[in-house]
Each structure stands twice: as C-alpha cells, then as structure tokens.
Short mmCIF file of N, CA and C in Angstrom, two decimals:
data_model
loop_
_atom_site.label_atom_id
_atom_site.label_comp_id
_atom_site.label_asym_id
_atom_site.label_seq_id
_atom_site.Cartn_x
_atom_site.Cartn_y
_atom_site.Cartn_z
N MET A 1 197.61 126.94 37.28
CA MET A 1 196.78 127.96 37.91
C MET A 1 195.54 128.18 37.04
N ASP A 2 194.37 128.08 37.69
CA ASP A 2 193.15 128.21 36.90
C ASP A 2 192.08 128.98 37.67
N LEU A 3 190.86 128.90 37.19
CA LEU A 3 189.74 129.63 37.77
C LEU A 3 188.85 128.75 38.62
N SER A 4 189.38 127.63 39.14
CA SER A 4 188.51 126.69 39.86
C SER A 4 187.88 127.31 41.11
N ILE A 5 188.61 128.17 41.82
CA ILE A 5 188.01 128.85 42.98
C ILE A 5 187.02 129.91 42.50
N GLU A 6 187.43 130.70 41.54
CA GLU A 6 186.57 131.77 41.03
C GLU A 6 185.24 131.23 40.49
N SER A 7 185.29 130.04 39.87
CA SER A 7 184.08 129.48 39.25
C SER A 7 183.05 129.03 40.29
N ASN A 8 183.42 129.02 41.57
CA ASN A 8 182.46 128.69 42.64
C ASN A 8 181.49 129.84 42.92
N TYR A 9 181.76 131.02 42.35
CA TYR A 9 180.99 132.20 42.71
C TYR A 9 180.32 132.83 41.50
N GLN A 10 179.19 133.46 41.76
CA GLN A 10 178.47 134.24 40.75
C GLN A 10 179.00 135.68 40.77
N GLY A 11 178.90 136.36 39.65
CA GLY A 11 179.24 137.78 39.61
C GLY A 11 180.73 138.03 39.50
N VAL A 12 181.11 139.26 39.86
CA VAL A 12 182.49 139.72 39.73
C VAL A 12 183.31 139.26 40.94
N VAL A 13 184.42 138.55 40.66
CA VAL A 13 185.29 138.04 41.72
C VAL A 13 186.62 138.79 41.68
N ALA A 14 187.01 139.33 42.84
CA ALA A 14 188.33 139.97 42.95
C ALA A 14 189.22 139.08 43.81
N GLY A 15 190.47 138.92 43.40
CA GLY A 15 191.48 138.22 44.21
C GLY A 15 192.34 139.24 44.93
N VAL A 16 192.68 138.95 46.18
CA VAL A 16 193.47 139.89 46.99
C VAL A 16 194.62 139.16 47.67
N ASP A 17 195.78 139.81 47.67
CA ASP A 17 196.93 139.30 48.43
C ASP A 17 197.75 140.49 48.88
N GLU A 18 198.64 140.23 49.83
CA GLU A 18 199.47 141.31 50.38
C GLU A 18 200.95 140.97 50.29
N ALA A 19 201.76 141.99 50.46
CA ALA A 19 203.21 141.82 50.56
C ALA A 19 203.69 142.71 51.69
N GLY A 20 204.60 142.18 52.49
CA GLY A 20 205.24 143.02 53.49
C GLY A 20 204.70 142.92 54.89
N ARG A 21 204.19 141.76 55.28
CA ARG A 21 203.75 141.62 56.68
C ARG A 21 204.94 141.49 57.63
N GLY A 22 206.01 140.83 57.18
CA GLY A 22 207.10 140.50 58.08
C GLY A 22 208.25 141.47 58.22
N PRO A 23 208.46 142.40 57.29
CA PRO A 23 209.64 143.27 57.38
C PRO A 23 209.66 144.20 58.59
N LEU A 24 210.85 144.71 58.88
CA LEU A 24 211.03 145.67 59.96
C LEU A 24 210.77 147.10 59.50
N ALA A 25 210.72 147.30 58.19
CA ALA A 25 210.56 148.65 57.64
C ALA A 25 209.67 148.63 56.41
N GLY A 26 209.08 149.79 56.14
CA GLY A 26 208.25 149.95 54.96
C GLY A 26 206.79 149.61 55.22
N PRO A 27 205.94 149.91 54.22
CA PRO A 27 204.51 149.68 54.38
C PRO A 27 204.12 148.23 54.14
N VAL A 28 202.89 147.90 54.50
CA VAL A 28 202.29 146.66 54.05
C VAL A 28 201.43 147.07 52.84
N VAL A 29 201.53 146.30 51.77
CA VAL A 29 200.86 146.62 50.50
C VAL A 29 199.96 145.45 50.12
N ALA A 30 198.70 145.76 49.81
CA ALA A 30 197.79 144.74 49.30
C ALA A 30 197.37 145.13 47.89
N ALA A 31 197.05 144.13 47.10
CA ALA A 31 196.54 144.38 45.75
C ALA A 31 195.27 143.58 45.56
N ALA A 32 194.37 144.14 44.76
CA ALA A 32 193.14 143.46 44.37
C ALA A 32 193.13 143.40 42.84
N VAL A 33 192.80 142.24 42.30
CA VAL A 33 192.79 142.05 40.84
C VAL A 33 191.51 141.34 40.43
N ILE A 34 190.89 141.85 39.37
CA ILE A 34 189.74 141.17 38.76
C ILE A 34 190.22 140.64 37.41
N ILE A 35 190.26 139.32 37.29
CA ILE A 35 190.74 138.66 36.08
C ILE A 35 189.68 138.74 34.98
N ASP A 36 190.12 139.00 33.76
CA ASP A 36 189.24 138.85 32.59
C ASP A 36 189.27 137.37 32.24
N GLN A 37 188.18 136.67 32.53
CA GLN A 37 188.16 135.21 32.37
C GLN A 37 188.28 134.76 30.92
N ASN A 38 188.11 135.69 29.97
CA ASN A 38 188.28 135.37 28.55
C ASN A 38 189.68 135.70 28.05
N ASN A 39 190.54 136.14 28.96
CA ASN A 39 191.90 136.54 28.58
C ASN A 39 192.86 136.15 29.71
N LEU A 40 193.12 134.84 29.83
CA LEU A 40 194.00 134.37 30.90
C LEU A 40 195.47 134.51 30.49
N ILE A 41 196.22 135.21 31.30
CA ILE A 41 197.64 135.40 31.03
C ILE A 41 198.40 134.18 31.52
N LYS A 42 199.23 133.63 30.65
CA LYS A 42 200.03 132.45 31.01
C LYS A 42 201.16 132.82 31.98
N GLY A 43 201.47 131.90 32.89
CA GLY A 43 202.62 132.07 33.76
C GLY A 43 202.33 132.70 35.11
N ILE A 44 201.07 133.13 35.34
CA ILE A 44 200.74 133.73 36.63
C ILE A 44 200.76 132.65 37.70
N LYS A 45 201.55 132.91 38.76
CA LYS A 45 201.55 132.06 39.94
C LYS A 45 202.02 132.88 41.12
N ASP A 46 202.01 132.29 42.29
CA ASP A 46 202.42 132.97 43.52
C ASP A 46 203.73 133.73 43.27
N SER A 47 203.76 135.01 43.63
CA SER A 47 204.93 135.85 43.35
C SER A 47 206.22 135.28 43.94
N LYS A 48 206.11 134.55 45.06
CA LYS A 48 207.31 133.99 45.70
C LYS A 48 207.95 132.89 44.85
N LYS A 49 207.21 132.37 43.89
CA LYS A 49 207.72 131.30 43.03
C LYS A 49 208.21 131.81 41.68
N LEU A 50 208.34 133.13 41.57
CA LEU A 50 208.77 133.75 40.32
C LEU A 50 210.06 134.55 40.54
N SER A 51 210.88 134.63 39.51
CA SER A 51 212.07 135.49 39.59
C SER A 51 211.62 136.95 39.54
N LYS A 52 212.51 137.84 39.95
CA LYS A 52 212.20 139.28 39.92
C LYS A 52 211.84 139.71 38.50
N ASN A 53 212.61 139.25 37.51
CA ASN A 53 212.33 139.64 36.12
C ASN A 53 210.97 139.13 35.65
N LYS A 54 210.63 137.89 36.00
CA LYS A 54 209.34 137.33 35.59
C LYS A 54 208.20 138.08 36.27
N ARG A 55 208.38 138.43 37.55
CA ARG A 55 207.35 139.22 38.26
C ARG A 55 207.12 140.55 37.55
N GLU A 56 208.22 141.21 37.19
CA GLU A 56 208.11 142.51 36.51
C GLU A 56 207.38 142.36 35.17
N GLU A 57 207.71 141.32 34.43
CA GLU A 57 207.09 141.06 33.13
C GLU A 57 205.58 140.81 33.30
N LEU A 58 205.23 139.99 34.28
CA LEU A 58 203.81 139.69 34.52
C LEU A 58 203.07 140.90 35.09
N TYR A 59 203.76 141.71 35.89
CA TYR A 59 203.16 142.93 36.43
C TYR A 59 202.64 143.80 35.28
N VAL A 60 203.47 143.98 34.26
CA VAL A 60 203.08 144.80 33.10
C VAL A 60 201.85 144.20 32.42
N LYS A 61 201.87 142.90 32.19
CA LYS A 61 200.73 142.25 31.51
C LYS A 61 199.45 142.34 32.34
N ILE A 62 199.57 142.09 33.64
CA ILE A 62 198.39 142.13 34.52
C ILE A 62 197.80 143.54 34.56
N THR A 63 198.67 144.54 34.75
CA THR A 63 198.17 145.92 34.88
C THR A 63 197.61 146.45 33.56
N GLN A 64 198.04 145.90 32.44
CA GLN A 64 197.52 146.34 31.14
C GLN A 64 196.23 145.62 30.74
N ASN A 65 195.97 144.44 31.32
CA ASN A 65 194.85 143.63 30.86
C ASN A 65 193.72 143.45 31.86
N TYR A 66 193.97 143.73 33.13
CA TYR A 66 192.97 143.45 34.17
C TYR A 66 192.66 144.70 34.99
N VAL A 67 191.52 144.67 35.66
CA VAL A 67 191.16 145.72 36.62
C VAL A 67 191.94 145.43 37.91
N TRP A 68 192.60 146.43 38.45
CA TRP A 68 193.42 146.21 39.65
C TRP A 68 193.51 147.48 40.47
N SER A 69 193.90 147.32 41.72
CA SER A 69 194.07 148.44 42.62
C SER A 69 195.01 148.00 43.75
N ILE A 70 195.61 148.98 44.42
CA ILE A 70 196.45 148.65 45.58
C ILE A 70 195.97 149.42 46.80
N GLY A 71 196.29 148.88 47.97
CA GLY A 71 196.06 149.54 49.25
C GLY A 71 197.36 149.52 50.03
N VAL A 72 197.70 150.64 50.64
CA VAL A 72 198.98 150.76 51.34
C VAL A 72 198.73 151.28 52.76
N VAL A 73 199.33 150.63 53.75
CA VAL A 73 199.29 151.12 55.13
C VAL A 73 200.74 151.31 55.59
N GLU A 74 201.02 152.52 56.05
CA GLU A 74 202.38 152.92 56.40
C GLU A 74 202.79 152.43 57.80
N PRO A 75 204.11 152.41 58.07
CA PRO A 75 204.62 151.90 59.35
C PRO A 75 204.02 152.54 60.60
N LYS A 76 203.81 153.84 60.57
CA LYS A 76 203.25 154.53 61.76
C LYS A 76 201.89 153.91 62.12
N GLU A 77 201.06 153.68 61.11
CA GLU A 77 199.74 153.09 61.38
C GLU A 77 199.85 151.60 61.74
N ILE A 78 200.82 150.91 61.14
CA ILE A 78 201.07 149.50 61.53
C ILE A 78 201.36 149.44 63.03
N ASP A 79 202.20 150.38 63.51
CA ASP A 79 202.54 150.42 64.94
C ASP A 79 201.31 150.73 65.80
N GLU A 80 200.42 151.56 65.27
CA GLU A 80 199.23 151.96 66.04
C GLU A 80 198.18 150.86 66.13
N ILE A 81 197.96 150.13 65.01
CA ILE A 81 196.82 149.19 65.00
C ILE A 81 197.24 147.72 64.94
N ASN A 82 198.50 147.42 64.78
CA ASN A 82 199.15 146.11 64.68
C ASN A 82 199.13 145.60 63.24
N ILE A 83 200.04 144.70 62.94
CA ILE A 83 200.26 144.28 61.55
C ILE A 83 199.06 143.52 60.97
N LEU A 84 198.36 142.74 61.78
CA LEU A 84 197.20 142.02 61.26
C LEU A 84 196.11 143.00 60.83
N GLU A 85 195.78 143.95 61.70
CA GLU A 85 194.74 144.93 61.35
C GLU A 85 195.19 145.81 60.18
N ALA A 86 196.48 146.14 60.14
CA ALA A 86 197.01 146.95 59.03
C ALA A 86 196.91 146.18 57.71
N THR A 87 197.18 144.89 57.76
CA THR A 87 197.09 144.05 56.55
C THR A 87 195.65 144.00 56.06
N LYS A 88 194.72 143.79 56.99
CA LYS A 88 193.30 143.75 56.62
C LYS A 88 192.86 145.10 56.04
N LYS A 89 193.33 146.19 56.65
CA LYS A 89 192.98 147.52 56.14
C LYS A 89 193.51 147.72 54.72
N ALA A 90 194.76 147.29 54.47
CA ALA A 90 195.34 147.41 53.13
C ALA A 90 194.49 146.62 52.12
N CYS A 91 194.04 145.43 52.51
CA CYS A 91 193.20 144.61 51.63
C CYS A 91 191.89 145.33 51.31
N VAL A 92 191.25 145.91 52.32
CA VAL A 92 189.99 146.63 52.12
C VAL A 92 190.22 147.85 51.23
N LEU A 93 191.30 148.59 51.48
CA LEU A 93 191.62 149.76 50.65
C LEU A 93 191.82 149.37 49.18
N ALA A 94 192.49 148.24 48.96
CA ALA A 94 192.71 147.78 47.58
C ALA A 94 191.37 147.49 46.90
N VAL A 95 190.47 146.83 47.60
CA VAL A 95 189.16 146.51 47.02
C VAL A 95 188.35 147.78 46.77
N GLU A 96 188.41 148.71 47.74
CA GLU A 96 187.68 149.98 47.58
C GLU A 96 188.18 150.79 46.39
N GLY A 97 189.44 150.59 46.01
CA GLY A 97 190.02 151.33 44.90
C GLY A 97 189.68 150.77 43.51
N LEU A 98 189.07 149.60 43.46
CA LEU A 98 188.73 149.00 42.16
C LEU A 98 187.65 149.83 41.45
N ILE A 99 187.77 149.95 40.14
CA ILE A 99 186.75 150.70 39.38
C ILE A 99 185.51 149.85 39.11
N LYS A 100 185.59 148.55 39.39
CA LYS A 100 184.45 147.64 39.30
C LYS A 100 184.16 147.12 40.69
N GLU A 101 182.89 147.04 41.04
CA GLU A 101 182.49 146.56 42.38
C GLU A 101 182.44 145.04 42.38
N PRO A 102 183.31 144.35 43.16
CA PRO A 102 183.24 142.89 43.19
C PRO A 102 182.08 142.40 44.06
N SER A 103 181.47 141.29 43.65
CA SER A 103 180.44 140.69 44.49
C SER A 103 181.05 139.73 45.49
N VAL A 104 182.26 139.22 45.16
CA VAL A 104 183.00 138.31 46.06
C VAL A 104 184.47 138.73 46.02
N VAL A 105 185.13 138.67 47.20
CA VAL A 105 186.54 138.97 47.29
C VAL A 105 187.23 137.76 47.92
N ILE A 106 188.10 137.11 47.14
CA ILE A 106 188.83 135.95 47.66
C ILE A 106 190.23 136.42 48.06
N VAL A 107 190.60 136.07 49.30
CA VAL A 107 191.82 136.61 49.91
C VAL A 107 192.74 135.47 50.32
N ASP A 108 194.05 135.67 50.10
CA ASP A 108 195.02 134.67 50.55
C ASP A 108 195.13 134.73 52.07
N GLY A 109 195.21 133.56 52.70
CA GLY A 109 195.42 133.50 54.15
C GLY A 109 194.19 133.03 54.90
N ASN A 110 194.13 133.40 56.18
CA ASN A 110 192.99 132.98 57.00
C ASN A 110 192.44 134.15 57.82
N MET A 111 192.51 135.35 57.25
CA MET A 111 192.01 136.53 57.94
C MET A 111 190.48 136.57 57.91
N LYS A 112 189.90 137.15 58.96
CA LYS A 112 188.45 137.32 59.05
C LYS A 112 188.14 138.80 58.82
N PHE A 113 187.15 139.05 57.98
CA PHE A 113 186.74 140.41 57.66
C PHE A 113 185.29 140.62 58.05
N SER A 114 184.94 141.85 58.41
CA SER A 114 183.53 142.14 58.73
C SER A 114 182.68 142.17 57.46
N ASP A 115 183.27 142.53 56.33
CA ASP A 115 182.58 142.54 55.04
C ASP A 115 182.39 141.09 54.58
N LYS A 116 181.14 140.66 54.49
CA LYS A 116 180.83 139.26 54.18
C LYS A 116 181.23 138.83 52.76
N ARG A 117 181.56 139.79 51.91
CA ARG A 117 182.03 139.43 50.55
C ARG A 117 183.41 138.80 50.59
N PHE A 118 184.16 139.04 51.66
CA PHE A 118 185.54 138.56 51.76
C PHE A 118 185.56 137.11 52.24
N VAL A 119 186.22 136.25 51.45
CA VAL A 119 186.36 134.83 51.79
C VAL A 119 187.85 134.49 51.73
N SER A 120 188.38 133.97 52.84
CA SER A 120 189.82 133.66 52.89
C SER A 120 190.10 132.23 52.47
N TYR A 121 191.23 132.05 51.77
CA TYR A 121 191.70 130.74 51.34
C TYR A 121 193.15 130.58 51.76
N ILE A 122 193.41 129.60 52.62
CA ILE A 122 194.79 129.30 53.00
C ILE A 122 195.52 128.80 51.76
N LYS A 123 196.71 129.34 51.53
CA LYS A 123 197.51 129.06 50.32
C LYS A 123 196.74 129.41 49.05
N GLY A 124 195.91 130.44 49.15
CA GLY A 124 195.12 130.89 48.00
C GLY A 124 195.98 131.32 46.82
N ASP A 125 197.20 131.82 47.12
CA ASP A 125 198.08 132.25 46.03
C ASP A 125 198.60 131.07 45.22
N ASP A 126 198.43 129.86 45.74
CA ASP A 126 198.79 128.64 44.99
C ASP A 126 197.59 128.04 44.27
N LYS A 127 196.37 128.50 44.63
CA LYS A 127 195.15 127.86 44.12
C LYS A 127 194.34 128.74 43.17
N SER A 128 194.48 130.04 43.28
CA SER A 128 193.63 130.97 42.52
C SER A 128 194.48 131.89 41.66
N ILE A 129 194.14 131.98 40.38
CA ILE A 129 194.87 132.87 39.47
C ILE A 129 194.66 134.33 39.85
N SER A 130 193.46 134.66 40.37
CA SER A 130 193.19 136.05 40.79
C SER A 130 194.05 136.44 41.98
N ILE A 131 194.14 135.55 42.97
CA ILE A 131 194.97 135.84 44.14
C ILE A 131 196.45 135.88 43.74
N ALA A 132 196.87 134.95 42.88
CA ALA A 132 198.27 134.93 42.43
C ALA A 132 198.61 136.21 41.68
N ALA A 133 197.69 136.69 40.84
CA ALA A 133 197.92 137.96 40.12
C ALA A 133 198.06 139.10 41.13
N ALA A 134 197.21 139.10 42.16
CA ALA A 134 197.29 140.13 43.20
C ALA A 134 198.62 140.04 43.95
N SER A 135 199.11 138.82 44.17
CA SER A 135 200.39 138.65 44.88
C SER A 135 201.53 139.29 44.08
N ILE A 136 201.47 139.18 42.77
CA ILE A 136 202.49 139.78 41.90
C ILE A 136 202.43 141.30 41.97
N ILE A 137 201.22 141.86 41.85
CA ILE A 137 201.07 143.32 41.91
C ILE A 137 201.54 143.85 43.26
N ALA A 138 201.14 143.20 44.35
CA ALA A 138 201.53 143.66 45.69
C ALA A 138 203.04 143.60 45.88
N LYS A 139 203.65 142.50 45.48
CA LYS A 139 205.10 142.32 45.67
C LYS A 139 205.91 143.32 44.85
N VAL A 140 205.57 143.47 43.56
CA VAL A 140 206.32 144.40 42.71
C VAL A 140 206.14 145.83 43.21
N THR A 141 204.91 146.19 43.57
CA THR A 141 204.65 147.54 44.07
C THR A 141 205.47 147.81 45.33
N ARG A 142 205.44 146.86 46.27
CA ARG A 142 206.18 147.07 47.52
C ARG A 142 207.69 147.12 47.28
N ASP A 143 208.20 146.25 46.42
CA ASP A 143 209.64 146.28 46.12
C ASP A 143 210.04 147.63 45.51
N ARG A 144 209.17 148.19 44.65
CA ARG A 144 209.46 149.50 44.06
C ARG A 144 209.46 150.59 45.13
N ILE A 145 208.50 150.53 46.05
CA ILE A 145 208.47 151.49 47.15
C ILE A 145 209.76 151.41 47.96
N MET A 146 210.18 150.19 48.29
CA MET A 146 211.41 150.01 49.09
C MET A 146 212.64 150.48 48.31
N GLY A 147 212.63 150.33 46.99
CA GLY A 147 213.72 150.84 46.16
C GLY A 147 213.81 152.36 46.25
N LEU A 148 212.65 153.03 46.25
CA LEU A 148 212.64 154.49 46.39
C LEU A 148 213.09 154.92 47.78
N LEU A 149 212.63 154.20 48.82
CA LEU A 149 213.04 154.52 50.18
C LEU A 149 214.54 154.28 50.38
N HIS A 150 215.08 153.31 49.65
CA HIS A 150 216.52 153.02 49.70
C HIS A 150 217.33 154.24 49.26
N GLN A 151 216.83 154.97 48.26
CA GLN A 151 217.54 156.16 47.79
C GLN A 151 217.65 157.21 48.89
N GLU A 152 216.63 157.25 49.75
CA GLU A 152 216.62 158.20 50.86
C GLU A 152 217.51 157.71 52.02
N PHE A 153 217.52 156.40 52.25
CA PHE A 153 218.27 155.79 53.36
C PHE A 153 219.10 154.61 52.86
N PRO A 154 220.14 154.84 52.05
CA PRO A 154 220.87 153.74 51.42
C PRO A 154 221.58 152.79 52.39
N TYR A 155 221.89 153.28 53.58
CA TYR A 155 222.66 152.46 54.53
C TYR A 155 221.85 151.32 55.14
N TYR A 156 220.53 151.28 54.91
CA TYR A 156 219.73 150.14 55.38
C TYR A 156 219.62 149.02 54.32
N PHE A 157 220.08 149.29 53.09
CA PHE A 157 220.11 148.29 52.01
C PHE A 157 218.71 147.78 51.63
N TRP A 158 217.70 148.67 51.68
CA TRP A 158 216.32 148.24 51.39
C TRP A 158 216.11 147.78 49.96
N ALA A 159 216.90 148.29 49.02
CA ALA A 159 216.75 147.83 47.63
C ALA A 159 217.05 146.34 47.52
N LYS A 160 217.88 145.87 48.45
CA LYS A 160 218.28 144.46 48.44
C LYS A 160 217.44 143.61 49.40
N ASN A 161 217.14 144.15 50.60
CA ASN A 161 216.47 143.31 51.61
C ASN A 161 214.98 143.60 51.77
N SER A 162 214.46 144.59 51.05
CA SER A 162 213.03 144.97 51.10
C SER A 162 212.53 145.26 52.52
N GLY A 163 213.44 145.61 53.40
CA GLY A 163 213.04 145.95 54.77
C GLY A 163 213.04 144.78 55.74
N TYR A 164 213.34 143.57 55.24
CA TYR A 164 213.38 142.40 56.11
C TYR A 164 214.61 142.48 57.04
N GLY A 165 214.57 141.70 58.12
CA GLY A 165 215.60 141.77 59.14
C GLY A 165 216.85 140.98 58.81
N THR A 166 217.52 141.35 57.74
CA THR A 166 218.78 140.70 57.40
C THR A 166 219.86 141.18 58.36
N LYS A 167 220.98 140.48 58.36
CA LYS A 167 222.09 140.83 59.25
C LYS A 167 222.55 142.26 58.99
N GLU A 168 222.72 142.63 57.71
CA GLU A 168 223.21 143.98 57.41
C GLU A 168 222.18 145.06 57.75
N HIS A 169 220.89 144.74 57.61
CA HIS A 169 219.85 145.70 57.98
C HIS A 169 219.84 145.92 59.50
N ILE A 170 219.90 144.84 60.26
CA ILE A 170 219.92 144.95 61.73
C ILE A 170 221.18 145.70 62.19
N SER A 171 222.32 145.40 61.57
CA SER A 171 223.56 146.12 61.92
C SER A 171 223.41 147.62 61.65
N ALA A 172 222.75 147.97 60.54
CA ALA A 172 222.54 149.38 60.21
C ALA A 172 221.62 150.05 61.22
N ILE A 173 220.58 149.34 61.67
CA ILE A 173 219.68 149.90 62.70
C ILE A 173 220.47 150.13 63.99
N GLU A 174 221.32 149.17 64.34
CA GLU A 174 222.13 149.31 65.56
C GLU A 174 223.10 150.49 65.45
N LYS A 175 223.61 150.73 64.25
CA LYS A 175 224.58 151.81 64.03
C LYS A 175 223.91 153.18 63.88
N TYR A 176 222.82 153.24 63.05
CA TYR A 176 222.20 154.54 62.72
C TYR A 176 220.88 154.80 63.45
N GLY A 177 220.35 153.78 64.12
CA GLY A 177 219.04 153.92 64.75
C GLY A 177 217.94 153.66 63.74
N SER A 178 216.70 153.82 64.18
CA SER A 178 215.55 153.59 63.30
C SER A 178 215.25 154.84 62.49
N SER A 179 214.63 154.63 61.33
CA SER A 179 214.20 155.74 60.47
C SER A 179 212.69 155.92 60.64
N ILE A 180 212.14 156.92 59.99
CA ILE A 180 210.69 157.13 60.01
C ILE A 180 209.94 156.01 59.29
N HIS A 181 210.67 155.19 58.54
CA HIS A 181 210.04 154.10 57.80
C HIS A 181 210.11 152.76 58.53
N HIS A 182 210.69 152.75 59.72
CA HIS A 182 210.75 151.51 60.49
C HIS A 182 209.49 151.31 61.32
N ARG A 183 209.16 150.05 61.53
CA ARG A 183 208.03 149.67 62.38
C ARG A 183 208.58 149.51 63.79
N LEU A 184 208.31 150.46 64.62
CA LEU A 184 208.92 150.48 65.95
C LEU A 184 208.36 149.40 66.87
N SER A 185 207.19 148.86 66.50
CA SER A 185 206.58 147.81 67.31
C SER A 185 207.16 146.43 67.01
N PHE A 186 207.98 146.33 65.96
CA PHE A 186 208.55 145.03 65.58
C PHE A 186 209.85 144.80 66.33
N LYS A 187 210.03 143.58 66.80
CA LYS A 187 211.26 143.22 67.51
C LYS A 187 212.36 142.91 66.49
N LEU A 188 213.59 143.30 66.81
CA LEU A 188 214.71 143.01 65.93
C LEU A 188 215.06 141.54 66.01
N LYS A 189 214.92 140.84 64.90
CA LYS A 189 215.41 139.46 64.84
C LYS A 189 215.82 139.17 63.41
N ASN A 190 216.95 138.56 63.29
CA ASN A 190 217.52 138.27 61.98
C ASN A 190 216.70 137.21 61.27
N THR A 191 216.19 137.54 60.06
CA THR A 191 215.38 136.58 59.30
C THR A 191 216.16 136.01 58.12
N ALA A 192 217.41 136.41 58.00
CA ALA A 192 218.17 135.94 56.82
C ALA A 192 219.12 134.81 57.20
#
C-alpha cells in the first residue's frame, strides 16, 4: 500500500471509505483520513483484509497520527433517502468534519458526487493508503456503535453480526420484530 494515487494530485488529499451499506440494522458510517506523507504507518490495508485485533491496533495509530473525521447516517434517514444517497451523505459529512480542508477527496467505489473534489476509485481500498486508512476507521467505528446497540437489544446479536442478515439475526427479527435501529426499507435475506 503506497501513495501512488495520492501522488497524482496537488495539495491536501483526503481518502474516504464507508462501512455498513449492506446490513439490516445500524447506521452507515464513512471516514475521511488525511495521511501524513512523511509518517506512513506500516500494515494499513483494506479493513476487510485485517483481523479485528489488527484493525483496532491500526485504528489507534491512525487516529493518533493523522487528521480524520467520521460521518454517520442513521437508519431512519437511510430509509428516507435510500442507502446510496445515505452513503454519499456520510462521505460528505466525514469530509466536512476534517479540521483541514482537502483539495482532493479520493473515495472507494464508483459513486458520483456533485462536489468536483470527489474522485471515485473502484477497489480504492486496495490501491490507496488514505482510502485503506479510512476503511479501518469506518469499520472500527461502526463495529463499536453496533456493540453499544447490542447492549440495548442483545437478542439481535449485533456485537457478533454487526447488523448483517445472519440466520440468527433474521430469526430474532421474526420473533421480536424490528427495532428503531433496523432499516425498514431493506428486504430480509440471509447473508451468512
């Protein structure tokens, strides 16, 4: 993982990624990270390719060494504006929260933004250290949120399934109904 994408641009570059587009419950969370190019942290890669412990370890290093911010869109708004628009909104909120103004924002995926600073890269979390760092912040933040929500609603097993449509989560919805943290616009289908 290197700065080959970032080096294509002048000025301050922020990497953005999200976590939680697919689950049946919980928010969608995006993170924006500005890498200190003179202080590259070893081991940063797409959060999906890291163990939970490694993600937590890198989360601490990233948050202590780089400028970062998160954007969160809750299930009620996801249902109102749809998951794609909610994801884009979370990405914009994350960038707006940065204490440094980026001149370019590189985003994982193929989303289109009205802000011309935003440039999407398919599989960007595999190609850009900034996007990969953002993927770690977004994933750890969202997992922590789901862990807290699990304490409120333990029978959905969110600490384990992060709100995804596992067999036990779907069984719990069928038994207890939906909670205020469920996305009512999402169809029930087992993803595990």
